[in-house]
Amino acid sequence: MKDRNDKLVFWGCFIALITTAFAFITRAFMVNMPDLWPATFGLDGVQAQRLFGAGIWPFAISIILFSLIIDKIGYRVAMVFSFICYVAYAVLAFMAYGTVNAEGLEGQALKDAQTQAYWFLYAGSIILGLGNGTV
């Protein structure tokens, strides 16, 4: 039975690491490709890089914090926390996309929607970074 649990933990960690890698690289492409997030959300270069950074610094914070308590809480709790962070990020990203793609947005209404979407993405990026660092 111990060998089976070890294999499950190994494959769970392997999948979590692959998920983390894909989360980083897809965000990097979406933020840095001018025809993706910058065009959709009306981001200038500074805003785009703020979003990029918002996914990096929480990564370091959660690595440090979870390293202090991981032996007490266990890897299962850490993986559940990470999964919840991924789901929360996905919800916020879809909300951001839906905000800027609502019918009839033009002029100031579109700019307001883009600003709101930016903050959805920013909060989501912080949450995603925390989840990535947990892995």
PDB file of C-alpha atoms in Angstrom:
ATOM      1  CA  MET A   1       0.000   0.000   0.000  1.00  0.00           C
ATOM      2  CA  LYS A   2       2.868   2.403   0.782  1.00  0.00           C
ATOM      3  CA  ASP A   3       4.293   1.947  -2.731  1.00  0.00           C
ATOM      4  CA  ARG A   4       0.911   2.827  -4.269  1.00  0.00           C
ATOM      5  CA  ASN A   5       0.668   6.017  -2.191  1.00  0.00           C
ATOM      6  CA  ASP A   6       4.218   6.975  -3.164  1.00  0.00           C
ATOM      7  CA  LYS A   7       3.315   6.597  -6.839  1.00  0.00           C
ATOM      8  CA  LEU A   8       0.160   8.665  -6.410  1.00  0.00           C
ATOM      9  CA  VAL A   9       2.104  11.429  -4.673  1.00  0.00           C
ATOM     10  CA  PHE A  10       4.778  11.319  -7.391  1.00  0.00           C
ATOM     11  CA  TRP A  11       2.265  11.594 -10.236  1.00  0.00           C
ATOM     12  CA  GLY A  12       0.253  14.231  -8.414  1.00  0.00           C
ATOM     13  CA  CYS A  13       3.376  16.347  -7.934  1.00  0.00           C
ATOM     14  CA  PHE A  14       4.453  15.749 -11.525  1.00  0.00           C
ATOM     15  CA  ILE A  15       1.101  16.941 -12.872  1.00  0.00           C
ATOM     16  CA  ALA A  16       1.142  19.928 -10.513  1.00  0.00           C
ATOM     17  CA  LEU A  17       4.605  20.957 -11.752  1.00  0.00           C
ATOM     18  CA  ILE A  18       3.525  20.664 -15.390  1.00  0.00           C
ATOM     19  CA  THR A  19       0.450  22.769 -14.607  1.00  0.00           C
ATOM     20  CA  THR A  20       2.639  25.395 -12.952  1.00  0.00           C
ATOM     21  CA  ALA A  21       4.975  25.523 -15.946  1.00  0.00           C
ATOM     22  CA  PHE A  22       2.073  25.935 -18.361  1.00  0.00           C
ATOM     23  CA  ALA A  23       0.538  28.637 -16.173  1.00  0.00           C
ATOM     24  CA  PHE A  24       3.763  30.637 -16.277  1.00  0.00           C
ATOM     25  CA  ILE A  25       4.428  30.286 -19.989  1.00  0.00           C
ATOM     26  CA  THR A  26       0.867  30.940 -21.158  1.00  0.00           C
ATOM     27  CA  ARG A  27       0.623  34.080 -19.009  1.00  0.00           C
ATOM     28  CA  ALA A  28       4.001  35.232 -20.326  1.00  0.00           C
ATOM     29  CA  PHE A  29       2.800  34.872 -23.920  1.00  0.00           C
ATOM     30  CA  MET A  30      -0.597  36.439 -23.291  1.00  0.00           C
ATOM     31  CA  VAL A  31       0.878  39.465 -21.503  1.00  0.00           C
ATOM     32  CA  ASN A  32       3.799  40.033 -23.873  1.00  0.00           C
ATOM     33  CA  MET A  33       2.179  39.414 -27.267  1.00  0.00           C
ATOM     34  CA  PRO A  34       0.745  42.782 -28.412  1.00  0.00           C
ATOM     35  CA  ASP A  35      -2.244  41.205 -30.165  1.00  0.00           C
ATOM     36  CA  LEU A  36      -3.359  39.199 -27.124  1.00  0.00           C
ATOM     37  CA  TRP A  37      -3.979  40.775 -23.692  1.00  0.00           C
ATOM     38  CA  PRO A  38      -2.596  44.242 -24.546  1.00  0.00           C
ATOM     39  CA  ALA A  39      -5.016  44.526 -27.487  1.00  0.00           C
ATOM     40  CA  THR A  40      -8.003  42.886 -25.807  1.00  0.00           C
ATOM     41  CA  PHE A  41      -7.721  44.775 -22.536  1.00  0.00           C
ATOM     42  CA  GLY A  42      -6.212  48.025 -23.828  1.00  0.00           C
ATOM     43  CA  LEU A  43      -2.994  47.591 -21.850  1.00  0.00           C
ATOM     44  CA  ASP A  44       0.028  49.805 -22.274  1.00  0.00           C
ATOM     45  CA  GLY A  45       3.522  48.369 -21.748  1.00  0.00           C
ATOM     46  CA  VAL A  46       3.653  49.267 -18.065  1.00  0.00           C
ATOM     47  CA  GLN A  47       0.274  47.700 -17.278  1.00  0.00           C
ATOM     48  CA  ALA A  48       1.215  44.538 -19.179  1.00  0.00           C
ATOM     49  CA  GLN A  49       4.437  44.161 -17.223  1.00  0.00           C
ATOM     50  CA  ARG A  50       2.668  44.880 -13.933  1.00  0.00           C
ATOM     51  CA  LEU A  51       0.380  41.960 -14.721  1.00  0.00           C
ATOM     52  CA  PHE A  52       3.399  39.839 -15.546  1.00  0.00           C
ATOM     53  CA  GLY A  53       5.090  40.784 -12.265  1.00  0.00           C
ATOM     54  CA  ALA A  54       1.897  40.181 -10.299  1.00  0.00           C
ATOM     55  CA  GLY A  55       2.276  36.505 -11.151  1.00  0.00           C
ATOM     56  CA  ILE A  56       5.929  36.374 -10.042  1.00  0.00           C
ATOM     57  CA  TRP A  57       6.316  37.951  -6.582  1.00  0.00           C
ATOM     58  CA  PRO A  58       3.465  35.973  -4.952  1.00  0.00           C
ATOM     59  CA  PHE A  59       5.235  32.835  -6.181  1.00  0.00           C
ATOM     60  CA  ALA A  60       8.235  33.652  -3.976  1.00  0.00           C
ATOM     61  CA  ILE A  61       6.066  34.545  -0.998  1.00  0.00           C
ATOM     62  CA  SER A  62       4.126  31.282  -1.076  1.00  0.00           C
ATOM     63  CA  ILE A  63       7.317  29.238  -1.522  1.00  0.00           C
ATOM     64  CA  ILE A  64       8.731  30.785   1.639  1.00  0.00           C
ATOM     65  CA  LEU A  65       5.519  30.592   3.676  1.00  0.00           C
ATOM     66  CA  PHE A  66       4.597  27.044   2.681  1.00  0.00           C
ATOM     67  CA  SER A  67       8.165  25.807   3.262  1.00  0.00           C
ATOM     68  CA  LEU A  68       7.748  26.827   6.893  1.00  0.00           C
ATOM     69  CA  ILE A  69       4.497  24.905   7.435  1.00  0.00           C
ATOM     70  CA  ILE A  70       4.413  22.144   4.799  1.00  0.00           C
ATOM     71  CA  ASP A  71       5.505  19.403   7.216  1.00  0.00           C
ATOM     72  CA  LYS A  72       2.692  20.340   9.587  1.00  0.00           C
ATOM     73  CA  ILE A  73      -0.121  20.674   7.045  1.00  0.00           C
ATOM     74  CA  GLY A  74       0.990  18.059   4.518  1.00  0.00           C
ATOM     75  CA  TYR A  75       1.270  18.088   0.759  1.00  0.00           C
ATOM     76  CA  ARG A  76      -2.375  17.263   0.210  1.00  0.00           C
ATOM     77  CA  VAL A  77      -3.485  20.557   1.785  1.00  0.00           C
ATOM     78  CA  ALA A  78      -0.887  22.406  -0.293  1.00  0.00           C
ATOM     79  CA  MET A  79      -2.114  20.800  -3.518  1.00  0.00           C
ATOM     80  CA  VAL A  80      -5.751  21.551  -2.661  1.00  0.00           C
ATOM     81  CA  PHE A  81      -4.810  25.187  -1.972  1.00  0.00           C
ATOM     82  CA  SER A  82      -2.979  25.330  -5.293  1.00  0.00           C
ATOM     83  CA  PHE A  83      -5.961  23.862  -7.146  1.00  0.00           C
ATOM     84  CA  ILE A  84      -8.306  26.392  -5.546  1.00  0.00           C
ATOM     85  CA  CYS A  85      -5.955  29.173  -6.651  1.00  0.00           C
ATOM     86  CA  TYR A  86      -5.989  27.869 -10.242  1.00  0.00           C
ATOM     87  CA  VAL A  87      -9.782  27.762 -10.260  1.00  0.00           C
ATOM     88  CA  ALA A  88     -10.032  31.271  -8.776  1.00  0.00           C
ATOM     89  CA  TYR A  89      -7.619  32.580 -11.418  1.00  0.00           C
ATOM     90  CA  ALA A  90      -9.645  30.964 -14.198  1.00  0.00           C
ATOM     91  CA  VAL A  91     -12.867  32.510 -12.881  1.00  0.00           C
ATOM     92  CA  LEU A  92     -11.286  35.982 -12.669  1.00  0.00           C
ATOM     93  CA  ALA A  93      -9.727  35.664 -16.136  1.00  0.00           C
ATOM     94  CA  PHE A  94     -13.076  34.679 -17.657  1.00  0.00           C
ATOM     95  CA  MET A  95     -14.736  37.559 -15.817  1.00  0.00           C
ATOM     96  CA  ALA A  96     -12.132  39.940 -17.263  1.00  0.00           C
ATOM     97  CA  TYR A  97     -12.715  38.636 -20.768  1.00  0.00           C
ATOM     98  CA  GLY A  98     -16.487  38.850 -20.386  1.00  0.00           C
ATOM     99  CA  THR A  99     -16.230  42.398 -19.055  1.00  0.00           C
ATOM    100  CA  VAL A 100     -14.485  43.768 -22.153  1.00  0.00           C
ATOM    101  CA  ASN A 101     -16.514  41.726 -24.628  1.00  0.00           C
ATOM    102  CA  ALA A 102     -19.961  42.813 -23.477  1.00  0.00           C
ATOM    103  CA  GLU A 103     -22.283  44.018 -26.231  1.00  0.00           C
ATOM    104  CA  GLY A 104     -22.276  47.675 -27.177  1.00  0.00           C
ATOM    105  CA  LEU A 105     -19.128  48.814 -25.381  1.00  0.00           C
ATOM    106  CA  GLU A 106     -17.616  51.889 -26.972  1.00  0.00           C
ATOM    107  CA  GLY A 107     -15.714  54.975 -25.913  1.00  0.00           C
ATOM    108  CA  GLN A 108     -15.634  55.638 -22.181  1.00  0.00           C
ATOM    109  CA  ALA A 109     -17.723  52.549 -21.379  1.00  0.00           C
ATOM    110  CA  LEU A 110     -15.091  50.373 -23.088  1.00  0.00           C
ATOM    111  CA  LYS A 111     -12.260  52.124 -21.223  1.00  0.00           C
ATOM    112  CA  ASP A 112     -14.085  51.601 -17.923  1.00  0.00           C
ATOM    113  CA  ALA A 113     -14.624  47.925 -18.768  1.00  0.00           C
ATOM    114  CA  GLN A 114     -10.932  47.544 -19.647  1.00  0.00           C
ATOM    115  CA  THR A 115      -9.944  49.109 -16.322  1.00  0.00           C
ATOM    116  CA  GLN A 116     -12.228  46.726 -14.429  1.00  0.00           C
ATOM    117  CA  ALA A 117     -10.902  43.781 -16.448  1.00  0.00           C
ATOM    118  CA  TYR A 118      -7.321  44.830 -15.663  1.00  0.00           C
ATOM    119  CA  TRP A 119      -8.034  44.583 -11.933  1.00  0.00           C
ATOM    120  CA  PHE A 120      -9.670  41.162 -12.391  1.00  0.00           C
ATOM    121  CA  LEU A 121      -6.506  40.024 -14.176  1.00  0.00           C
ATOM    122  CA  TYR A 122      -4.243  41.631 -11.578  1.00  0.00           C
ATOM    123  CA  ALA A 123      -6.010  39.954  -8.647  1.00  0.00           C
ATOM    124  CA  GLY A 124      -6.116  36.688 -10.573  1.00  0.00           C
ATOM    125  CA  SER A 125      -2.395  36.907 -11.321  1.00  0.00           C
ATOM    126  CA  ILE A 126      -1.573  37.328  -7.637  1.00  0.00           C
ATOM    127  CA  ILE A 127      -3.772  34.364  -6.737  1.00  0.00           C
ATOM    128  CA  LEU A 128      -2.235  32.255  -9.513  1.00  0.00           C
ATOM    129  CA  GLY A 129       1.274  33.162  -8.331  1.00  0.00           C
ATOM    130  CA  LEU A 130       0.397  32.043  -4.806  1.00  0.00           C
ATOM    131  CA  GLY A 131      -0.935  28.750  -6.154  1.00  0.00           C
ATOM    132  CA  ASN A 132       2.127  28.216  -8.343  1.00  0.00           C
ATOM    133  CA  GLY A 133       4.494  28.781  -5.426  1.00  0.00           C
ATOM    134  CA  THR A 134       2.624  26.255  -3.338  1.00  0.00           C
ATOM    135  CA  VAL A 135       3.511  23.499  -5.766  1.00  0.00           C
TER     136      VAL A 135
END
